[in-house]
Amino acid sequence: MISIIVPVYRVENYIAQTIDTVVQQTYPDWELILVDDKSPDGSVEAAEKKIATLPDPVADKIRIIKKPVNEGAAKARNTGLDAARGRYIAFLDADDLWDKRKLERTLSYMEETGAGFVFTAYHFGDENARPTGKVTRVPKTLTFKQALTRTVIFTSTVLLDTAKIDKSLMRMPDIGSEDTATWWQILKSGVTAYGLNVPLVIYRRPKQSLSSNKLTAIKRIYGLYRNVAGLSAPSAVVHMAGWAWRATMRRVREDNGTDTE
């Protein structure tokens, strides 16, 4: 079974679509864990309303865990991880959407390659999750050393096998860019991630996105190099320069309407 973990916070307008994108999957053996991070809006009510419209066999596969206090996405995902019953773990952000074959194709690719960690290419979408024509492509494999030069693994594309990767490595640290930190700590243990270069996810990017704050992003990435990768300050600066170059070139390709890598 695949356990799908979704943090729920201020996603009242998206959560019904999120549930739909899971229910419509061609792979049937899943459970959906919605972790309410003490959302102040009507997210939980919207989720409950949507679940009430589903037939019992489907609705029974969905759980809502209500946290007593807001602790952020990392701890919400960890709460979902603790509650997961499946061998496989998939993360989905509540504002992103999946191709209906996402679970089927990633699990098939995992079995084909013998991988314990699979991620896919993805579409960029607008605030309505309409694909913009920009696609991030992914390499066939990614080691820890290679991951330090690029941030190509997107949370909603990932599938992990708990039979091959200890669950403790999947727990997200409560720091900025907690998802990237998690992929690095898994890869640092010697795991190789396998990329399925097929876009099976739509990454919704609202016009006012937190990730657009470049100075904040730079500070987060530097912190990852120092505190997660364990690099010295000079080495972190060198890696930051390479990261900035790749990010700039990627943006140029995006602006030109070409695929990114």
Short mmCIF file of C-alpha atoms in Angstrom, two decimals:
data_model
loop_
_atom_site.label_atom_id
_atom_site.label_comp_id
_atom_site.label_asym_id
_atom_site.label_seq_id
_atom_site.Cartn_x
_atom_site.Cartn_y
_atom_site.Cartn_z
CA MET A 1 0.00 0.00 0.00
CA ILE A 2 1.07 3.59 -0.68
CA SER A 3 0.53 6.07 2.16
CA ILE A 4 -0.01 9.58 0.81
CA ILE A 5 0.75 12.38 3.28
CA VAL A 6 -0.75 15.84 2.79
CA PRO A 7 -0.20 18.79 5.17
CA VAL A 8 -3.39 20.86 5.40
CA TYR A 9 -3.04 24.56 6.14
CA ARG A 10 -4.93 27.43 4.49
CA VAL A 11 -5.93 25.29 1.50
CA GLU A 12 -9.70 25.64 1.69
CA ASN A 13 -9.87 26.47 -2.02
CA TYR A 14 -7.67 23.54 -3.08
CA ILE A 15 -8.34 20.58 -0.79
CA ALA A 16 -11.28 19.13 -2.76
CA GLN A 17 -9.06 19.03 -5.86
CA THR A 18 -6.31 17.44 -3.80
CA ILE A 19 -8.61 14.65 -2.70
CA ASP A 20 -9.86 14.21 -6.27
CA THR A 21 -6.33 13.89 -7.64
CA VAL A 22 -5.75 10.95 -5.29
CA VAL A 23 -9.15 9.30 -5.71
CA GLN A 24 -8.70 9.34 -9.50
CA GLN A 25 -5.42 7.42 -9.39
CA THR A 26 -5.24 4.28 -11.53
CA TYR A 27 -3.31 2.52 -8.75
CA PRO A 28 -5.96 1.45 -6.20
CA ASP A 29 -4.00 0.39 -3.10
CA TRP A 30 -3.50 3.66 -1.24
CA GLU A 31 -4.42 5.52 1.91
CA LEU A 32 -4.68 9.31 2.12
CA ILE A 33 -3.58 10.97 5.35
CA LEU A 34 -4.64 14.61 5.63
CA VAL A 35 -2.78 16.29 8.49
CA ASP A 36 -4.59 19.43 9.65
CA ASP A 37 -1.88 21.76 10.95
CA LYS A 38 -4.43 23.74 13.00
CA SER A 39 -5.55 25.56 9.86
CA PRO A 40 -7.47 28.75 10.73
CA ASP A 41 -9.65 28.69 7.61
CA GLY A 42 -12.27 26.19 6.43
CA SER A 43 -9.80 23.64 5.06
CA VAL A 44 -10.92 20.78 7.33
CA GLU A 45 -14.59 21.49 6.77
CA ALA A 46 -14.01 21.55 2.99
CA ALA A 47 -12.16 18.23 3.19
CA GLU A 48 -14.90 16.64 5.28
CA LYS A 49 -17.54 17.92 2.87
CA LYS A 50 -15.67 16.41 -0.07
CA ILE A 51 -15.11 13.06 1.68
CA ALA A 52 -18.84 12.87 2.49
CA THR A 53 -19.60 12.80 -1.25
CA LEU A 54 -17.42 9.73 -1.86
CA PRO A 55 -18.62 6.11 -1.76
CA ASP A 56 -17.80 4.37 1.53
CA PRO A 57 -15.01 2.10 0.20
CA VAL A 58 -13.15 5.19 -1.02
CA ALA A 59 -13.98 7.47 1.90
CA ASP A 60 -12.73 4.78 4.30
CA LYS A 61 -9.25 5.11 2.76
CA ILE A 62 -9.00 8.74 3.86
CA ARG A 63 -8.07 9.91 7.35
CA ILE A 64 -7.90 13.40 8.81
CA ILE A 65 -5.47 13.92 11.69
CA LYS A 66 -6.11 17.16 13.57
CA LYS A 67 -3.07 18.63 15.29
CA PRO A 68 -3.81 20.67 18.43
CA VAL A 69 -1.31 23.40 17.49
CA ASN A 70 0.22 24.74 14.30
CA GLU A 71 3.80 23.48 13.91
CA GLY A 72 4.56 23.86 10.20
CA ALA A 73 4.69 21.58 7.17
CA ALA A 74 7.72 19.53 8.29
CA LYS A 75 6.16 18.41 11.57
CA ALA A 76 2.79 17.88 9.87
CA ARG A 77 4.43 15.50 7.39
CA ASN A 78 6.20 13.73 10.25
CA THR A 79 2.85 13.27 11.99
CA GLY A 80 1.54 11.68 8.80
CA LEU A 81 4.63 9.51 8.54
CA ASP A 82 4.10 8.20 12.07
CA ALA A 83 0.50 7.29 11.19
CA ALA A 84 1.31 5.70 7.80
CA ARG A 85 0.42 2.04 7.40
CA GLY A 86 1.78 1.49 3.89
CA ARG A 87 5.13 0.16 2.79
CA TYR A 88 5.49 3.09 0.38
CA ILE A 89 5.40 6.79 1.25
CA ALA A 90 4.30 9.55 -1.11
CA PHE A 91 4.15 13.24 -0.24
CA LEU A 92 1.65 15.59 -1.86
CA ASP A 93 1.32 19.30 -1.20
CA ALA A 94 -2.32 20.34 -1.03
CA ASP A 95 -2.05 22.88 -3.85
CA ASP A 96 -0.42 20.49 -6.34
CA LEU A 97 -2.08 17.98 -8.67
CA TRP A 98 -1.13 14.53 -9.93
CA ASP A 99 -1.57 12.86 -13.28
CA LYS A 100 -4.00 9.99 -12.71
CA ARG A 101 -1.16 7.51 -13.46
CA LYS A 102 1.29 9.06 -11.02
CA LEU A 103 1.26 6.33 -8.38
CA GLU A 104 1.04 3.48 -10.87
CA ARG A 105 3.94 4.73 -12.97
CA THR A 106 6.27 5.66 -10.11
CA LEU A 107 5.73 2.34 -8.32
CA SER A 108 6.23 0.43 -11.58
CA TYR A 109 9.46 2.36 -12.20
CA MET A 110 10.60 1.66 -8.64
CA GLU A 111 10.05 -2.06 -9.12
CA GLU A 112 11.72 -2.00 -12.55
CA THR A 113 14.88 -0.26 -11.28
CA GLY A 114 15.00 -1.78 -7.79
CA ALA A 115 15.14 1.74 -6.39
CA GLY A 116 14.03 2.77 -2.93
CA PHE A 117 13.68 6.45 -3.90
CA VAL A 118 11.96 7.66 -7.07
CA PHE A 119 11.08 11.18 -8.20
CA THR A 120 9.62 12.49 -11.45
CA ALA A 121 9.63 15.42 -13.82
CA TYR A 122 6.88 17.99 -13.30
CA HIS A 123 4.90 20.77 -14.96
CA PHE A 124 4.80 24.32 -13.70
CA GLY A 125 1.22 25.47 -13.29
CA ASP A 126 -0.39 28.86 -12.74
CA GLU A 127 -2.54 29.74 -9.73
CA ASN A 128 -5.32 27.60 -11.23
CA ALA A 129 -2.95 24.65 -11.78
CA ARG A 130 -3.08 25.08 -15.54
CA PRO A 131 0.25 23.96 -17.06
CA THR A 132 2.25 26.92 -18.33
CA GLY A 133 4.29 24.88 -20.81
CA LYS A 134 7.38 24.91 -18.59
CA VAL A 135 8.60 21.51 -17.45
CA THR A 136 11.40 20.54 -15.08
CA ARG A 137 13.18 17.45 -16.40
CA VAL A 138 15.06 15.08 -14.13
CA PRO A 139 18.22 12.97 -14.44
CA LYS A 140 18.03 9.17 -14.52
CA THR A 141 19.89 8.91 -11.22
CA LEU A 142 20.93 11.33 -8.51
CA THR A 143 23.54 10.72 -5.81
CA PHE A 144 24.21 12.85 -2.74
CA LYS A 145 27.18 14.58 -4.38
CA GLN A 146 25.13 15.35 -7.49
CA ALA A 147 22.19 16.60 -5.42
CA LEU A 148 24.40 19.26 -3.87
CA THR A 149 24.63 21.03 -7.24
CA ARG A 150 20.92 21.21 -7.99
CA THR A 151 17.49 21.29 -6.36
CA VAL A 152 15.65 19.11 -8.84
CA ILE A 153 13.64 16.85 -6.50
CA PHE A 154 10.16 18.25 -5.94
CA THR A 155 8.21 17.03 -2.91
CA SER A 156 4.97 16.09 -4.66
CA THR A 157 6.84 13.84 -7.11
CA VAL A 158 8.57 11.60 -4.55
CA LEU A 159 7.91 7.93 -3.74
CA LEU A 160 9.90 6.17 -0.98
CA ASP A 161 10.13 2.49 -0.02
CA THR A 162 10.29 1.92 3.75
CA ALA A 163 11.64 -1.60 3.11
CA LYS A 164 14.80 -0.04 1.66
CA ILE A 165 15.03 3.31 3.47
CA ASP A 166 14.65 3.61 7.21
CA LYS A 167 11.67 5.76 8.19
CA SER A 168 13.89 7.82 10.48
CA LEU A 169 15.64 9.21 7.38
CA MET A 170 12.28 10.30 5.95
CA ARG A 171 11.48 12.51 8.93
CA MET A 172 11.73 16.16 7.95
CA PRO A 173 13.84 18.51 10.08
CA ASP A 174 12.12 21.69 11.25
CA ILE A 175 14.28 24.06 9.18
CA GLY A 176 13.91 26.09 5.99
CA SER A 177 13.77 23.94 2.84
CA GLU A 178 12.94 20.93 4.99
CA ASP A 179 12.10 18.85 1.93
CA THR A 180 15.51 19.33 0.30
CA ALA A 181 17.14 18.65 3.67
CA THR A 182 15.26 15.35 3.84
CA TRP A 183 16.31 14.23 0.36
CA TRP A 184 19.92 15.08 1.20
CA GLN A 185 19.89 13.14 4.47
CA ILE A 186 18.50 10.11 2.62
CA LEU A 187 21.04 10.37 -0.20
CA LYS A 188 23.86 11.03 2.25
CA SER A 189 23.18 7.58 3.75
CA GLY A 190 24.26 6.02 0.44
CA VAL A 191 20.87 5.78 -1.30
CA THR A 192 20.69 6.71 -4.99
CA ALA A 193 17.50 8.40 -6.18
CA TYR A 194 16.07 7.40 -9.56
CA GLY A 195 14.42 10.01 -11.75
CA LEU A 196 11.47 9.15 -13.96
CA ASN A 197 11.70 11.79 -16.68
CA VAL A 198 7.97 11.98 -17.29
CA PRO A 199 6.00 14.98 -15.94
CA LEU A 200 3.33 13.46 -13.69
CA VAL A 201 2.78 16.39 -11.32
CA ILE A 202 1.56 19.98 -11.69
CA TYR A 203 3.36 22.36 -9.36
CA ARG A 204 0.93 25.19 -8.71
CA ARG A 205 2.79 28.49 -8.43
CA PRO A 206 0.64 31.42 -7.24
CA LYS A 207 1.82 34.85 -8.32
CA GLN A 208 2.90 35.71 -4.77
CA SER A 209 4.95 32.63 -3.92
CA LEU A 210 7.19 32.42 -0.84
CA SER A 211 9.80 30.65 -2.93
CA SER A 212 10.16 33.81 -5.04
CA ASN A 213 12.07 35.54 -2.23
CA LYS A 214 15.59 35.02 -3.57
CA LEU A 215 17.48 36.31 -0.52
CA THR A 216 15.56 33.98 1.77
CA ALA A 217 16.21 31.09 -0.64
CA ILE A 218 19.94 31.82 -0.66
CA LYS A 219 20.08 31.81 3.15
CA ARG A 220 18.15 28.54 3.27
CA ILE A 221 20.40 26.83 0.73
CA TYR A 222 23.56 28.04 2.49
CA GLY A 223 22.16 26.66 5.76
CA LEU A 224 21.58 23.29 4.07
CA TYR A 225 25.16 23.13 2.82
CA ARG A 226 26.53 23.93 6.26
CA ASN A 227 24.14 22.09 8.57
CA VAL A 228 22.82 19.16 6.53
CA ALA A 229 25.59 18.43 4.02
CA GLY A 230 28.22 19.27 6.64
CA LEU A 231 30.36 21.36 4.28
CA SER A 232 32.94 23.86 5.46
CA ALA A 233 32.14 27.54 4.94
CA PRO A 234 34.46 27.89 1.88
CA SER A 235 33.08 24.72 0.32
CA ALA A 236 29.53 25.90 1.00
CA VAL A 237 30.28 29.20 -0.79
CA VAL A 238 31.70 27.35 -3.81
CA HIS A 239 28.64 25.11 -3.96
CA MET A 240 26.40 28.16 -3.57
CA ALA A 241 28.05 29.75 -6.60
CA GLY A 242 27.39 26.64 -8.67
CA TRP A 243 23.84 26.46 -7.40
CA ALA A 244 23.24 30.13 -8.29
CA TRP A 245 24.64 29.59 -11.80
CA ARG A 246 22.39 26.61 -12.45
CA ALA A 247 19.38 28.45 -11.04
CA THR A 248 20.09 31.44 -13.30
CA MET A 249 20.45 29.28 -16.39
CA ARG A 250 17.28 27.42 -15.50
CA ARG A 251 15.39 30.70 -15.24
CA VAL A 252 16.73 31.77 -18.65
CA ARG A 253 15.45 28.52 -20.16
CA GLU A 254 12.10 29.02 -18.44
CA ASP A 255 11.81 32.55 -19.77
CA ASN A 256 12.56 31.25 -23.24
CA GLY A 257 9.82 28.65 -22.87
CA THR A 258 12.19 25.69 -23.01
CA ASP A 259 12.38 22.67 -20.74
CA THR A 260 14.49 22.91 -17.62
CA GLU A 261 16.78 20.26 -16.20
#
